[in-house]
Amino acid sequence: VFDLIGGVEWQWGVAVLLVGAVTALTGVLYAMMQSDLKRLLAYSSIENLGIIFLGLGLSITFIATDHAAAGALGLTAALYHCLNHALFKGLLFLGAGAVAQATHETDLEQMGGLIRRMPYTAALFLIGCLSIAALPPFNGFASEWLTFQAALQTPGLESGVLRIVIPVAAAVLALTAALGAGAFVKVYGIAFLGRGRSRHVNHAREVSPGMRLGQGGL
């Protein structure tokens, strides 16, 4: 867009912002309703793609209105969140796979107490949950914070429309972050804390060193 097309229009940025905001909010709402662990993680990926699109929309908008530094910040936030999402979502999916192999379950309602049965996987899954919930000092916080910083660069804009749209997009990002954190508090609490709610879960064992190494690397 920036190099091949040349000049960009701020209306394109607004369109991408709106798509990103709707995608992020819809993804996290669907994630909160899931009881299947892998399906919940998949809907969470939709949410994070929306966050990436918010950063891209901010970048296009600012560059189109001759605010190159703010545009670079938005693009950096989007690219950084792509990298961070690959890391923490890869970790969470590997953790979900380890849980599925050890318990033969992906239904959260059938889990519980896995922190005692699978302490290594539980610790690494907790790191993934803290990252995706955008809590400091983990990587998910760093890239979402950069996106917020880009959205706060509105005072330099002359367009009244943009001064309204961008803060609304930032508010949606804040709401999405809060709902996402709530969803993963629920996931960890149901799956790893409390007592096991099925025979398979009560007889679960920690996965092989190779599977633990894969999670640990991420």
GROMACS .gro file of C-alpha atoms in nm:
model
  218
    1VAL     CA    1   0.000   0.000   0.000
    2PHE     CA    2   0.261   0.255   0.107
    3ASP     CA    3   0.532   0.179  -0.150
    4LEU     CA    4   0.351   0.039  -0.456
    5ILE     CA    5   0.032   0.247  -0.461
    6GLY     CA    6   0.198   0.565  -0.338
    7GLY     CA    7  -0.041   0.817  -0.194
    8VAL     CA    8  -0.301   0.673   0.045
    9GLU     CA    9  -0.632   0.822   0.154
   10TRP     CA   10  -0.736   0.863   0.516
   11GLN     CA   11  -1.074   0.708   0.432
   12TRP     CA   12  -0.892   0.379   0.369
   13GLY     CA   13  -0.751   0.395   0.717
   14VAL     CA   14  -1.094   0.456   0.868
   15ALA     CA   15  -1.232   0.154   0.680
   16VAL     CA   16  -0.951  -0.068   0.811
   17LEU     CA   17  -1.002   0.073   1.162
   18LEU     CA   18  -1.371  -0.011   1.156
   19VAL     CA   19  -1.305  -0.363   1.025
   20GLY     CA   20  -1.043  -0.413   1.296
   21ALA     CA   21  -1.266  -0.284   1.574
   22VAL     CA   22  -1.562  -0.504   1.474
   23THR     CA   23  -1.336  -0.807   1.425
   24ALA     CA   24  -1.163  -0.766   1.763
   25LEU     CA   25  -1.485  -0.716   1.958
   26THR     CA   26  -1.671  -0.997   1.781
   27GLY     CA   27  -1.381  -1.238   1.822
   28VAL     CA   28  -1.345  -1.183   2.195
   29LEU     CA   29  -1.723  -1.206   2.257
   30TYR     CA   30  -1.738  -1.540   2.074
   31ALA     CA   31  -1.429  -1.658   2.264
   32MET     CA   32  -1.593  -1.585   2.597
   33MET     CA   33  -1.888  -1.809   2.508
   34GLN     CA   34  -1.680  -2.117   2.422
   35SER     CA   35  -1.632  -2.419   2.645
   36ASP     CA   36  -1.403  -2.602   2.402
   37LEU     CA   37  -1.043  -2.497   2.468
   38LYS     CA   38  -0.916  -2.511   2.110
   39ARG     CA   39  -1.221  -2.334   1.971
   40LEU     CA   40  -1.179  -2.061   2.232
   41LEU     CA   41  -0.817  -2.012   2.123
   42ALA     CA   42  -0.927  -1.994   1.758
   43TYR     CA   43  -1.181  -1.720   1.829
   44SER     CA   44  -0.915  -1.541   2.031
   45SER     CA   45  -0.700  -1.541   1.717
   46ILE     CA   46  -0.979  -1.352   1.539
   47GLU     CA   47  -0.970  -1.096   1.820
   48ASN     CA   48  -0.595  -1.050   1.783
   49LEU     CA   49  -0.622  -1.011   1.405
   50GLY     CA   50  -0.864  -0.728   1.477
   51ILE     CA   51  -0.604  -0.565   1.703
   52ILE     CA   52  -0.346  -0.595   1.424
   53PHE     CA   53  -0.591  -0.432   1.183
   54LEU     CA   54  -0.644  -0.148   1.429
   55GLY     CA   55  -0.270  -0.078   1.418
   56LEU     CA   56  -0.269  -0.093   1.038
   57GLY     CA   57  -0.571   0.137   1.017
   58LEU     CA   58  -0.403   0.390   1.245
   59SER     CA   59  -0.090   0.372   1.034
   60ILE     CA   60  -0.273   0.434   0.705
   61THR     CA   61  -0.474   0.719   0.857
   62PHE     CA   62  -0.175   0.900   1.003
   63ILE     CA   63   0.044   0.859   0.695
   64ALA     CA   64  -0.240   0.983   0.472
   65THR     CA   65  -0.269   1.297   0.688
   66ASP     CA   66   0.108   1.365   0.681
   67HIS     CA   67   0.183   1.243   1.033
   68ALA     CA   68   0.466   1.010   0.939
   69ALA     CA   69   0.599   0.946   1.291
   70ALA     CA   70   0.256   0.845   1.425
   71GLY     CA   71   0.201   0.633   1.114
   72ALA     CA   72   0.532   0.455   1.172
   73LEU     CA   73   0.428   0.392   1.534
   74GLY     CA   74   0.099   0.235   1.421
   75LEU     CA   75   0.274   0.013   1.165
   76THR     CA   76   0.535  -0.091   1.422
   77ALA     CA   77   0.259  -0.181   1.669
   78ALA     CA   78   0.080  -0.392   1.407
   79LEU     CA   79   0.393  -0.580   1.300
   80TYR     CA   80   0.507  -0.628   1.659
   81HIS     CA   81   0.168  -0.771   1.755
   82CYS     CA   82   0.191  -1.013   1.461
   83LEU     CA   83   0.517  -1.146   1.606
   84ASN     CA   84   0.392  -1.152   1.964
   85HIS     CA   85   0.068  -1.323   1.870
   86ALA     CA   86   0.261  -1.593   1.686
   87LEU     CA   87   0.462  -1.657   2.003
   88PHE     CA   88   0.196  -1.660   2.273
   89LYS     CA   89  -0.077  -1.821   2.062
   90GLY     CA   90   0.166  -2.091   1.951
   91LEU     CA   91   0.245  -2.153   2.318
   92LEU     CA   92  -0.124  -2.170   2.410
   93PHE     CA   93  -0.210  -2.408   2.126
   94LEU     CA   94   0.080  -2.636   2.220
   95GLY     CA   95  -0.042  -2.623   2.580
   96ALA     CA   96  -0.394  -2.710   2.466
   97GLY     CA   97  -0.252  -3.001   2.266
   98ALA     CA   98  -0.059  -3.123   2.569
   99VAL     CA   99  -0.376  -3.107   2.781
  100ALA     CA  100  -0.577  -3.287   2.512
  101GLN     CA  101  -0.318  -3.564   2.488
  102ALA     CA  102  -0.292  -3.609   2.864
  103THR     CA  103  -0.664  -3.591   2.943
  104HIS     CA  104  -0.836  -3.685   2.613
  105GLU     CA  105  -1.051  -3.377   2.675
  106THR     CA  106  -1.087  -3.035   2.514
  107ASP     CA  107  -1.409  -2.944   2.700
  108LEU     CA  108  -1.320  -2.702   2.978
  109GLU     CA  109  -1.616  -2.816   3.184
  110GLN     CA  110  -1.460  -3.161   3.214
  111MET     CA  111  -1.119  -3.034   3.331
  112GLY     CA  112  -0.995  -2.893   3.661
  113GLY     CA  113  -0.703  -2.948   3.896
  114LEU     CA  114  -0.447  -2.991   3.617
  115ILE     CA  115  -0.195  -2.772   3.796
  116ARG     CA  116  -0.125  -3.068   4.025
  117ARG     CA  117  -0.118  -3.326   3.747
  118MET     CA  118   0.072  -3.121   3.488
  119PRO     CA  119   0.271  -2.854   3.675
  120TYR     CA  120   0.515  -2.773   3.394
  121THR     CA  121   0.241  -2.734   3.132
  122ALA     CA  122   0.034  -2.535   3.383
  123ALA     CA  123   0.319  -2.289   3.444
  124LEU     CA  124   0.385  -2.237   3.074
  125PHE     CA  125   0.015  -2.206   2.992
  126LEU     CA  126  -0.012  -1.941   3.262
  127ILE     CA  127   0.265  -1.741   3.091
  128GLY     CA  128   0.070  -1.765   2.765
  129CYS     CA  129  -0.249  -1.651   2.939
  130LEU     CA  130  -0.075  -1.353   3.097
  131SER     CA  131   0.073  -1.259   2.759
  132ILE     CA  132  -0.252  -1.281   2.566
  133ALA     CA  133  -0.429  -1.089   2.845
  134ALA     CA  134  -0.181  -0.804   2.775
  135LEU     CA  135  -0.050  -0.788   3.132
  136PRO     CA  136   0.297  -0.636   3.190
  137PRO     CA  137   0.578  -0.726   3.154
  138PHE     CA  138   0.477  -0.984   2.892
  139ASN     CA  139   0.499  -0.935   2.517
  140GLY     CA  140   0.125  -0.900   2.452
  141PHE     CA  141   0.123  -0.591   2.673
  142ALA     CA  142   0.412  -0.433   2.484
  143SER     CA  143   0.248  -0.443   2.141
  144GLU     CA  144  -0.103  -0.351   2.262
  145TRP     CA  145   0.050  -0.059   2.454
  146LEU     CA  146   0.218   0.060   2.134
  147THR     CA  147  -0.121   0.044   1.959
  148PHE     CA  148  -0.273   0.255   2.237
  149GLN     CA  149   0.014   0.504   2.206
  150ALA     CA  150  -0.053   0.536   1.833
  151ALA     CA  151  -0.424   0.594   1.899
  152LEU     CA  152  -0.340   0.875   2.141
  153GLN     CA  153  -0.175   1.083   1.867
  154THR     CA  154  -0.505   1.243   1.762
  155PRO     CA  155  -0.450   1.602   1.885
  156GLY     CA  156  -0.242   1.678   1.576
  157LEU     CA  157  -0.521   1.578   1.339
  158GLU     CA  158  -0.727   1.849   1.168
  159SER     CA  159  -1.025   1.632   1.069
  160GLY     CA  160  -1.307   1.626   1.322
  161VAL     CA  161  -1.417   1.287   1.190
  162LEU     CA  162  -1.079   1.134   1.270
  163ARG     CA  163  -1.075   1.294   1.615
  164ILE     CA  164  -1.396   1.101   1.686
  165VAL     CA  165  -1.327   0.772   1.505
  166ILE     CA  166  -0.979   0.707   1.644
  167PRO     CA  167  -1.071   0.751   2.014
  168VAL     CA  168  -1.372   0.523   1.959
  169ALA     CA  169  -1.138   0.262   1.808
  170ALA     CA  170  -0.906   0.302   2.109
  171ALA     CA  171  -1.203   0.251   2.343
  172VAL     CA  172  -1.296  -0.068   2.156
  173LEU     CA  173  -0.935  -0.183   2.193
  174ALA     CA  174  -0.949  -0.119   2.567
  175LEU     CA  175  -1.281  -0.306   2.599
  176THR     CA  176  -1.145  -0.595   2.393
  177ALA     CA  177  -0.833  -0.617   2.610
  178ALA     CA  178  -1.043  -0.627   2.928
  179LEU     CA  179  -1.280  -0.894   2.792
  180GLY     CA  180  -0.985  -1.099   2.664
  181ALA     CA  181  -0.821  -1.088   3.005
  182GLY     CA  182  -1.147  -1.204   3.163
  183ALA     CA  183  -1.178  -1.491   2.915
  184PHE     CA  184  -0.832  -1.626   2.993
  185VAL     CA  185  -0.876  -1.588   3.368
  186LYS     CA  186  -1.179  -1.814   3.319
  187VAL     CA  187  -0.984  -2.059   3.104
  188TYR     CA  188  -0.699  -2.099   3.348
  189GLY     CA  189  -0.923  -2.116   3.653
  190ILE     CA  190  -1.152  -2.381   3.508
  191ALA     CA  191  -0.883  -2.597   3.347
  192PHE     CA  192  -0.598  -2.587   3.597
  193LEU     CA  193  -0.741  -2.491   3.936
  194GLY     CA  194  -0.999  -2.655   4.158
  195ARG     CA  195  -1.069  -3.028   4.129
  196GLY     CA  196  -1.080  -3.261   3.834
  197ARG     CA  197  -1.426  -3.321   3.695
  198SER     CA  198  -1.367  -3.637   3.489
  199ARG     CA  199  -1.186  -3.970   3.526
  200HIS     CA  200  -0.940  -3.892   3.245
  201VAL     CA  201  -0.843  -3.562   3.407
  202ASN     CA  202  -0.790  -3.724   3.747
  203HIS     CA  203  -0.547  -3.972   3.591
  204ALA     CA  204  -0.361  -3.722   3.372
  205ARG     CA  205   0.019  -3.719   3.364
  206GLU     CA  206   0.269  -3.460   3.247
  207VAL     CA  207   0.352  -3.483   2.876
  208SER     CA  208   0.686  -3.594   2.730
  209PRO     CA  209   1.004  -3.380   2.763
  210GLY     CA  210   0.989  -3.301   2.390
  211MET     CA  211   0.642  -3.152   2.417
  212ARG     CA  212   0.747  -2.952   2.722
  213LEU     CA  213   1.056  -2.827   2.539
  214GLY     CA  214   0.842  -2.698   2.252
  215GLN     CA  215   0.628  -2.497   2.492
  216GLY     CA  216   0.931  -2.376   2.687
  217GLY     CA  217   1.100  -2.243   2.375
  218LEU     CA  218   0.801  -2.025   2.293
   0.00000   0.00000   0.00000
